[in-house]
mmCIF file with all atom_site columns, C-alpha atoms in Angstrom:
data_model
loop_
_atom_site.group_PDB
_atom_site.id
_atom_site.type_symbol
_atom_site.label_atom_id
_atom_site.label_alt_id
_atom_site.label_comp_id
_atom_site.label_asym_id
_atom_site.label_entity_id
_atom_site.label_seq_id
_atom_site.pdbx_PDB_ins_code
_atom_site.Cartn_x
_atom_site.Cartn_y
_atom_site.Cartn_z
_atom_site.occupancy
_atom_site.B_iso_or_equiv
_atom_site.pdbx_formal_charge
_atom_site.auth_seq_id
_atom_site.auth_comp_id
_atom_site.auth_asym_id
_atom_site.auth_atom_id
_atom_site.pdbx_PDB_model_num
ATOM 1  C CA . MET A 1 1  ? -47.311 -29.212 -64.665 1.00 49.00 ? 198 MET A CA 1
ATOM 2  C CA . THR A 1 2  ? -44.504 -27.456 -62.848 1.00 50.00 ? 199 THR A CA 1
ATOM 3  C CA . ASP A 1 3  ? -40.798 -27.279 -63.477 1.00 62.00 ? 200 ASP A CA 1
ATOM 4  C CA . LEU A 1 4  ? -38.704 -29.682 -61.361 1.00 63.00 ? 201 LEU A CA 1
ATOM 5  C CA . ASN A 1 5  ? -36.641 -26.766 -59.987 1.00 64.00 ? 202 ASN A CA 1
ATOM 6  C CA . GLU A 1 6  ? -39.634 -24.864 -58.615 1.00 63.00 ? 203 GLU A CA 1
ATOM 7  C CA . PRO A 1 7  ? -40.856 -25.439 -55.065 1.00 60.00 ? 204 PRO A CA 1
ATOM 8  C CA . THR A 1 8  ? -43.570 -28.062 -54.992 1.00 59.00 ? 205 THR A CA 1
ATOM 9  C CA . PRO A 1 9  ? -47.006 -26.595 -54.285 1.00 66.00 ? 206 PRO A CA 1
ATOM 10 C CA . LYS A 1 10 ? -49.415 -28.610 -52.138 1.00 74.00 ? 207 LYS A CA 1
ATOM 11 C CA . HIS A 1 11 ? -51.609 -29.528 -55.120 1.00 81.00 ? 208 HIS A CA 1
ATOM 12 C CA . ALA A 1 12 ? -48.740 -30.718 -57.340 1.00 86.00 ? 209 ALA A CA 1
ATOM 13 C CA . PRO A 1 13 ? -48.725 -34.441 -58.188 1.00 91.00 ? 210 PRO A CA 1
ATOM 14 C CA . ILE A 1 14 ? -46.268 -36.644 -56.337 1.00 95.00 ? 211 ILE A CA 1
ATOM 15 C CA . ALA A 1 15 ? -46.144 -39.169 -59.189 1.00 97.00 ? 212 ALA A CA 1
ATOM 16 C CA . VAL A 1 16 ? -46.552 -38.825 -62.933 1.00 98.00 ? 213 VAL A CA 1
ATOM 17 C CA . SER A 1 17 ? -46.822 -41.015 -66.007 1.00 97.00 ? 214 SER A CA 1
ATOM 18 C CA . PRO A 1 18 ? -43.603 -42.006 -67.768 1.00 97.00 ? 215 PRO A CA 1
ATOM 19 C CA . ASP A 1 19 ? -44.425 -39.640 -70.645 1.00 97.00 ? 216 ASP A CA 1
ATOM 20 C CA . GLU A 1 20 ? -44.865 -36.737 -68.230 1.00 97.00 ? 217 GLU A CA 1
ATOM 21 C CA . ALA A 1 21 ? -41.694 -37.780 -66.355 1.00 98.00 ? 218 ALA A CA 1
ATOM 22 C CA . ALA A 1 22 ? -39.730 -37.587 -69.615 1.00 98.00 ? 219 ALA A CA 1
ATOM 23 C CA . ARG A 1 23 ? -41.159 -34.145 -70.324 1.00 97.00 ? 220 ARG A CA 1
ATOM 24 C CA . LEU A 1 24 ? -40.332 -32.902 -66.804 1.00 96.00 ? 221 LEU A CA 1
ATOM 25 C CA . ALA A 1 25 ? -36.791 -34.244 -67.032 1.00 96.00 ? 222 ALA A CA 1
ATOM 26 C CA . GLY A 1 26 ? -36.275 -32.774 -70.498 1.00 96.00 ? 223 GLY A CA 1
ATOM 27 C CA . ILE A 1 27 ? -35.367 -36.116 -72.044 1.00 96.00 ? 224 ILE A CA 1
ATOM 28 C CA . GLY A 1 28 ? -36.887 -38.377 -74.661 1.00 97.00 ? 225 GLY A CA 1
ATOM 29 C CA . ARG A 1 29 ? -39.320 -41.164 -73.897 1.00 96.00 ? 226 ARG A CA 1
ATOM 30 C CA . THR A 1 30 ? -36.852 -43.771 -75.140 1.00 97.00 ? 227 THR A CA 1
ATOM 31 C CA . THR A 1 31 ? -34.199 -42.601 -72.680 1.00 96.00 ? 228 THR A CA 1
ATOM 32 C CA . LEU A 1 32 ? -36.670 -42.593 -69.818 1.00 97.00 ? 229 LEU A CA 1
ATOM 33 C CA . TYR A 1 33 ? -38.029 -46.047 -70.627 1.00 97.00 ? 230 TYR A CA 1
ATOM 34 C CA . ALA A 1 34 ? -34.452 -47.359 -70.846 1.00 97.00 ? 231 ALA A CA 1
ATOM 35 C CA . ALA A 1 35 ? -33.732 -45.990 -67.356 1.00 97.00 ? 232 ALA A CA 1
ATOM 36 C CA . LEU A 1 36 ? -36.907 -47.657 -66.068 1.00 97.00 ? 233 LEU A CA 1
ATOM 37 C CA . ALA A 1 37 ? -35.991 -50.975 -67.705 1.00 97.00 ? 234 ALA A CA 1
ATOM 38 C CA . LYS A 1 38 ? -32.467 -50.924 -66.216 1.00 97.00 ? 235 LYS A CA 1
ATOM 39 C CA . GLY A 1 39 ? -33.825 -50.078 -62.790 1.00 96.00 ? 236 GLY A CA 1
ATOM 40 C CA . ASP A 1 40 ? -31.915 -46.795 -62.683 1.00 96.00 ? 237 ASP A CA 1
ATOM 41 C CA . LEU A 1 41 ? -35.144 -44.847 -62.257 1.00 97.00 ? 238 LEU A CA 1
ATOM 42 C CA . PRO A 1 42 ? -37.621 -46.512 -59.904 1.00 97.00 ? 239 PRO A CA 1
ATOM 43 C CA . SER A 1 43 ? -41.321 -46.593 -60.692 1.00 97.00 ? 240 SER A CA 1
ATOM 44 C CA . ILE A 1 44 ? -44.455 -48.044 -59.201 1.00 97.00 ? 241 ILE A CA 1
ATOM 45 C CA . LYS A 1 45 ? -47.257 -49.931 -60.855 1.00 96.00 ? 242 LYS A CA 1
ATOM 46 C CA . ILE A 1 46 ? -50.854 -49.606 -59.746 1.00 96.00 ? 243 ILE A CA 1
ATOM 47 C CA . GLY A 1 47 ? -53.080 -51.896 -61.737 1.00 97.00 ? 244 GLY A CA 1
ATOM 48 C CA . THR A 1 48 ? -51.970 -51.430 -65.322 1.00 97.00 ? 245 THR A CA 1
ATOM 49 C CA . ARG A 1 49 ? -50.702 -47.899 -64.779 1.00 97.00 ? 246 ARG A CA 1
ATOM 50 C CA . ARG A 1 50 ? -47.000 -47.156 -64.256 1.00 97.00 ? 247 ARG A CA 1
ATOM 51 C CA . LEU A 1 51 ? -46.067 -44.039 -62.296 1.00 98.00 ? 248 LEU A CA 1
ATOM 52 C CA . VAL A 1 52 ? -42.786 -42.334 -61.526 1.00 98.00 ? 249 VAL A CA 1
ATOM 53 C CA . ARG A 1 53 ? -42.425 -40.359 -58.297 1.00 98.00 ? 250 ARG A CA 1
ATOM 54 C CA . VAL A 1 54 ? -41.408 -36.752 -58.975 1.00 97.00 ? 251 VAL A CA 1
ATOM 55 C CA . GLU A 1 55 ? -38.869 -37.024 -56.140 1.00 97.00 ? 252 GLU A CA 1
ATOM 56 C CA . ALA A 1 56 ? -37.345 -40.089 -57.846 1.00 97.00 ? 253 ALA A CA 1
ATOM 57 C CA . ILE A 1 57 ? -36.917 -38.036 -61.044 1.00 97.00 ? 254 ILE A CA 1
ATOM 58 C CA . ARG A 1 58 ? -35.117 -35.304 -59.068 1.00 96.00 ? 255 ARG A CA 1
ATOM 59 C CA . GLU A 1 59 ? -32.835 -37.867 -57.401 1.00 96.00 ? 256 GLU A CA 1
ATOM 60 C CA . TRP A 1 60 ? -32.115 -39.623 -60.696 1.00 96.00 ? 257 TRP A CA 1
ATOM 61 C CA . LEU A 1 61 ? -31.207 -36.322 -62.378 1.00 95.00 ? 258 LEU A CA 1
ATOM 62 C CA . ALA A 1 62 ? -28.988 -35.327 -59.437 1.00 95.00 ? 259 ALA A CA 1
ATOM 63 C CA . ARG A 1 63 ? -27.020 -38.597 -59.813 1.00 93.00 ? 260 ARG A CA 1
ATOM 64 C CA . HIS A 1 64 ? -26.294 -37.628 -63.415 1.00 88.00 ? 261 HIS A CA 1
ATOM 65 C CA . GLU A 1 65 ? -24.914 -34.141 -62.743 1.00 84.00 ? 262 GLU A CA 1
ATOM 66 C CA . ALA A 1 66 ? -21.433 -33.627 -64.097 1.00 69.00 ? 263 ALA A CA 1
#
């Protein structure tokens, strides 16, 4: 998986699992799941699988810059 600050190559995923989203954002799973539960970080559900758009992670992090 790539770093969020690197340009996105064509073959990079556009959505990742919540665990991978937490790893990419550099935060714990608990923090990420809390953001999902509050609706601060949008996600999509396909069948039983929850996915977080990589662009949504970038936008969410940008809103939390000091």
